[in-house]
mmCIF file of C-alpha atoms in Angstrom:
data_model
loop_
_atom_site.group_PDB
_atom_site.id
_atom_site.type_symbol
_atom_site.label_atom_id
_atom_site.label_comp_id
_atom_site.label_asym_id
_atom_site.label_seq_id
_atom_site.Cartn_x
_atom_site.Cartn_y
_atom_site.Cartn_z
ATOM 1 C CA UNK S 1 93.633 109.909 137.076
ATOM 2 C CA UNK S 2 94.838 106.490 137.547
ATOM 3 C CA UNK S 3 97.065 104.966 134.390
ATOM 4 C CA UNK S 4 97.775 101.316 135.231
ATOM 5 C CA UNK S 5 100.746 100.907 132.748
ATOM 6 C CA UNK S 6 102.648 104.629 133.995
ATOM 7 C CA UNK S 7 102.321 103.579 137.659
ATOM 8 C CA UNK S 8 103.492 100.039 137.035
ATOM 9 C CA UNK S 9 106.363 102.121 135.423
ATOM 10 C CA UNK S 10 106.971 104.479 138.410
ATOM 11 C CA UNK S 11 107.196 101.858 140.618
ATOM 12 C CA UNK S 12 109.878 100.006 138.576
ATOM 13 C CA UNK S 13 111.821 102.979 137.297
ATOM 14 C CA UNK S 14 112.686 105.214 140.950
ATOM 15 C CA UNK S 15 113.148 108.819 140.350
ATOM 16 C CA UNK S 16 116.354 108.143 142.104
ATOM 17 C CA UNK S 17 118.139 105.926 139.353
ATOM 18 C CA UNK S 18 117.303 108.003 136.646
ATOM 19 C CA UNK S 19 119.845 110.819 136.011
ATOM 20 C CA UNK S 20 120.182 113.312 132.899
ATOM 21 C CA UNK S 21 123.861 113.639 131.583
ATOM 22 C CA UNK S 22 125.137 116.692 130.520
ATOM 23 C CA UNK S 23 124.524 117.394 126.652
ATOM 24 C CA UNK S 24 127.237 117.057 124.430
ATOM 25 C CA UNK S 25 129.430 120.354 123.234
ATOM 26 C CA UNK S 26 129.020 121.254 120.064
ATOM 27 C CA UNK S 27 131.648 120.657 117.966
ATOM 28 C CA UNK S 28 131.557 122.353 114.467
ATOM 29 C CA UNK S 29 133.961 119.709 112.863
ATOM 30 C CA UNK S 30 131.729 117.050 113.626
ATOM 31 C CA UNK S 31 128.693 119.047 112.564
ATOM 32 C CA UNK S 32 130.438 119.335 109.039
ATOM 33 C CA UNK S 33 131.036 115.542 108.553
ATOM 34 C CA UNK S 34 127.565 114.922 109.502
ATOM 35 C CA UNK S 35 126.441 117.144 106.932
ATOM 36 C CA UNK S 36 128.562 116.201 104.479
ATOM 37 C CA UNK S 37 127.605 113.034 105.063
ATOM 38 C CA UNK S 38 123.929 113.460 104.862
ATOM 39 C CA UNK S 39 124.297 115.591 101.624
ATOM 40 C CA UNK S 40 125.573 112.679 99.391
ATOM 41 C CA UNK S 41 122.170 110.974 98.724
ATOM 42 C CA UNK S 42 123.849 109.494 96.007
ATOM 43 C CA UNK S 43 120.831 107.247 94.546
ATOM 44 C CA UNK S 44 118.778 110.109 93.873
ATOM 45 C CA UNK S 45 121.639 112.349 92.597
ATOM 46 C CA UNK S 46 121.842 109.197 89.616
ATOM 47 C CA UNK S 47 118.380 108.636 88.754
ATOM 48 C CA UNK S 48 117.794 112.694 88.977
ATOM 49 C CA UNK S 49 120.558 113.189 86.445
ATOM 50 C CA UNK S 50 119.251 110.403 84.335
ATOM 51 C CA UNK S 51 116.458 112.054 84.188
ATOM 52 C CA UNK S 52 118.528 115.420 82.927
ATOM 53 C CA UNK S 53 118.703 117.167 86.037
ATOM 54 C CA UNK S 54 121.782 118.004 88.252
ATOM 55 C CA UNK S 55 121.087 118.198 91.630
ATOM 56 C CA UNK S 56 122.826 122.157 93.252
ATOM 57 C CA UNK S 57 121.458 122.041 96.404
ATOM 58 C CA UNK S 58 119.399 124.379 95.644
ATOM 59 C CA UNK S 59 115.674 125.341 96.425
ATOM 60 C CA UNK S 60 114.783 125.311 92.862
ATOM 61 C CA UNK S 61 116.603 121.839 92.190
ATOM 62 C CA UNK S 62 113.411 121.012 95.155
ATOM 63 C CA UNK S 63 110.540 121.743 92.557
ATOM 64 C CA UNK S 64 112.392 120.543 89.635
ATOM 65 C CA UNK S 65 112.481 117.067 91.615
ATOM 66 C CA UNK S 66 108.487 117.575 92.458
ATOM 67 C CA UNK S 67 108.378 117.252 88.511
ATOM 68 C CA UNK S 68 110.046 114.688 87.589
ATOM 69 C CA UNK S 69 107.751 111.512 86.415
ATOM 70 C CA UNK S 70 107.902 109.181 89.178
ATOM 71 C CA UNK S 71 109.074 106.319 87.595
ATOM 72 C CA UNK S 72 110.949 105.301 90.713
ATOM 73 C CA UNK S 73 107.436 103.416 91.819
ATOM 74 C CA UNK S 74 108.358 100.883 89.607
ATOM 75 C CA UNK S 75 110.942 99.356 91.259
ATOM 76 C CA UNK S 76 109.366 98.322 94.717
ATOM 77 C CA UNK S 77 113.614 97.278 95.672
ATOM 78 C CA UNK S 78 114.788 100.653 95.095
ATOM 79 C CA UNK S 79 111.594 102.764 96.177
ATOM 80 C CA UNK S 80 112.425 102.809 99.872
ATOM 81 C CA UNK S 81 116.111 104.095 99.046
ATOM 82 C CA UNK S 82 115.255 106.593 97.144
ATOM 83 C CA UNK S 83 113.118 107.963 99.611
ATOM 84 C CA UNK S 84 115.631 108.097 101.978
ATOM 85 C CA UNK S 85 117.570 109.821 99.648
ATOM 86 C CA UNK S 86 115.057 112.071 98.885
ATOM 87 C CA UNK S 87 114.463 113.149 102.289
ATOM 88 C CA UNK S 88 118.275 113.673 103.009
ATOM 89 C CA UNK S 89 118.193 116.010 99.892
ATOM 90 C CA UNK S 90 115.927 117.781 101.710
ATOM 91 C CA UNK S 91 117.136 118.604 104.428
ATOM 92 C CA UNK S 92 120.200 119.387 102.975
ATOM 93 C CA UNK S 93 118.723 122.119 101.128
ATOM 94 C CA UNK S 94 117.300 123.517 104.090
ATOM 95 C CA UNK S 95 120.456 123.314 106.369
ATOM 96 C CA UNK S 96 122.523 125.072 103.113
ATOM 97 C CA UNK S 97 119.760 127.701 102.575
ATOM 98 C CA UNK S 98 117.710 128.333 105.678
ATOM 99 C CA UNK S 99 119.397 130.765 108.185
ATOM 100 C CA UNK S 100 119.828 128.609 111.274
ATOM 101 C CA UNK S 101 118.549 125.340 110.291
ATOM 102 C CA UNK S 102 120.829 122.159 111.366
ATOM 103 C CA UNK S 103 121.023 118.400 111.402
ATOM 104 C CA UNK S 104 120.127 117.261 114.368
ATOM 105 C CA UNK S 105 120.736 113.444 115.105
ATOM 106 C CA UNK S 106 118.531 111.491 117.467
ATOM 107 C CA UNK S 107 120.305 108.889 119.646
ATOM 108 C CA UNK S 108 118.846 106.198 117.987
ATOM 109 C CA UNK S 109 120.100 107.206 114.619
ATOM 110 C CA UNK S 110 117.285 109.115 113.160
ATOM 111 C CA UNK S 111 118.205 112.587 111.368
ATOM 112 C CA UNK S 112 116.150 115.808 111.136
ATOM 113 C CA UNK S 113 116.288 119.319 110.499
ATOM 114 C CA UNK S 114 116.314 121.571 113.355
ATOM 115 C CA UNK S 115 114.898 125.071 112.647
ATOM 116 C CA UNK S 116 116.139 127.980 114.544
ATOM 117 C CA UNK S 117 112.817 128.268 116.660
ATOM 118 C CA UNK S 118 113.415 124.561 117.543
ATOM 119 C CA UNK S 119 110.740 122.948 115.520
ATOM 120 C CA UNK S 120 112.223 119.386 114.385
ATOM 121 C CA UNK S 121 111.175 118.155 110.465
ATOM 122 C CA UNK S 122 111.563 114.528 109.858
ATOM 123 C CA UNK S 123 113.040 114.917 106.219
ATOM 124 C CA UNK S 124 113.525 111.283 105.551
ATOM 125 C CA UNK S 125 109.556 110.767 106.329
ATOM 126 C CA UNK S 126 109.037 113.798 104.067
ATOM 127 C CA UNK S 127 111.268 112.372 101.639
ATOM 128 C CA UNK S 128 109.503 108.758 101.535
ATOM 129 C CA UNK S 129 106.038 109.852 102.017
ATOM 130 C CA UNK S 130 106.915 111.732 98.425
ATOM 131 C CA UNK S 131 108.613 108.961 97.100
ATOM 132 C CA UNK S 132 105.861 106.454 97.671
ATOM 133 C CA UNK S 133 102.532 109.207 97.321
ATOM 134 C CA UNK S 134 104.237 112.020 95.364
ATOM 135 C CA UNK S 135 103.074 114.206 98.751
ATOM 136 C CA UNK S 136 103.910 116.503 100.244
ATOM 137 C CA UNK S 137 105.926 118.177 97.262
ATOM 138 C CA UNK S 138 109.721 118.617 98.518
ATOM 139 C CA UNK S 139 109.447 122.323 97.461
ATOM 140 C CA UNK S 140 106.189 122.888 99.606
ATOM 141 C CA UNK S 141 107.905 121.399 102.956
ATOM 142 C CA UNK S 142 111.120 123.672 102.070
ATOM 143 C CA UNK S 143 108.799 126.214 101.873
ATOM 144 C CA UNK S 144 107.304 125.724 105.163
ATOM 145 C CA UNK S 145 110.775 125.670 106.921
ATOM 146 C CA UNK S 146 111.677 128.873 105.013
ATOM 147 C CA UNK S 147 108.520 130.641 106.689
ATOM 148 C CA UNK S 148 109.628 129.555 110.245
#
């Protein structure tokens, strides 16, 4: 099969320049800033304990956020932020709470959670995608990485 774009790339790109480097060691320190600073979502800690709820960390604190009135839609500024925030939340419960489960930080920037079978979930999409549609539920995607 014949792919005009992938051969023009071949021909540009030799197998002979490109090289893999090592991965980095893991370093537990710099695991634990990452994570702490992940965890601070500190947009939707405010507007969630506006709304009367404190934010644990927790699982449960997941469905109590699926049912809270989304008034957050009404501020087009702030809706993209909170999403973000949302999504960090996320997969901060699931790091805290699901055996194995780490952040995982692409080069270009881009956080996720990293289950223990190696499955990759894109929390801050998660997070937005509820933010903007109210779907999928936080608690539901928790529960999906809790099954894995």
């Amino acid at each position: 099969m014949e792919i005009p774009f992938l051969d023009n790339w071949l021909k540009r790109h030799d197998a002979e320049q490109v090289t893999v480097e090592p991965a980095a060691e893991y370093d537990p320190e710099r695991a634990a800033a990452i994570a702490e600073l992940l965890s601070e979502c500190e947009l939707l800690r405010v507007r969630a304990g506006q709304a009367g709820l404190e934010l644990d960390d927790s699982p449960a604190s997941l469905a109590a956020l699926d049912q809270l009135p989304p008034r957050w839609r009404d501020d087009p500024e702030e809706l993209p932020w909170l999403g973000n925030d949302a999504g960090l939340y996320l997969g901060t419960v699931i790091v805290r709470s699901v055996p194995g489960a780490a952040w995982h930080v692409w080069p270009g920037g881009h956080p996720v959670v990293q289950l223990a079978s190696g499955r990759e979930i894109s929390v801050v999409e998660a997070g937005l995608d509820w933010a903007v549609n109210g779907a999928p539920q936080l608690s539901q995607v928790y529960a999906e990485a809790a099954e894995a």
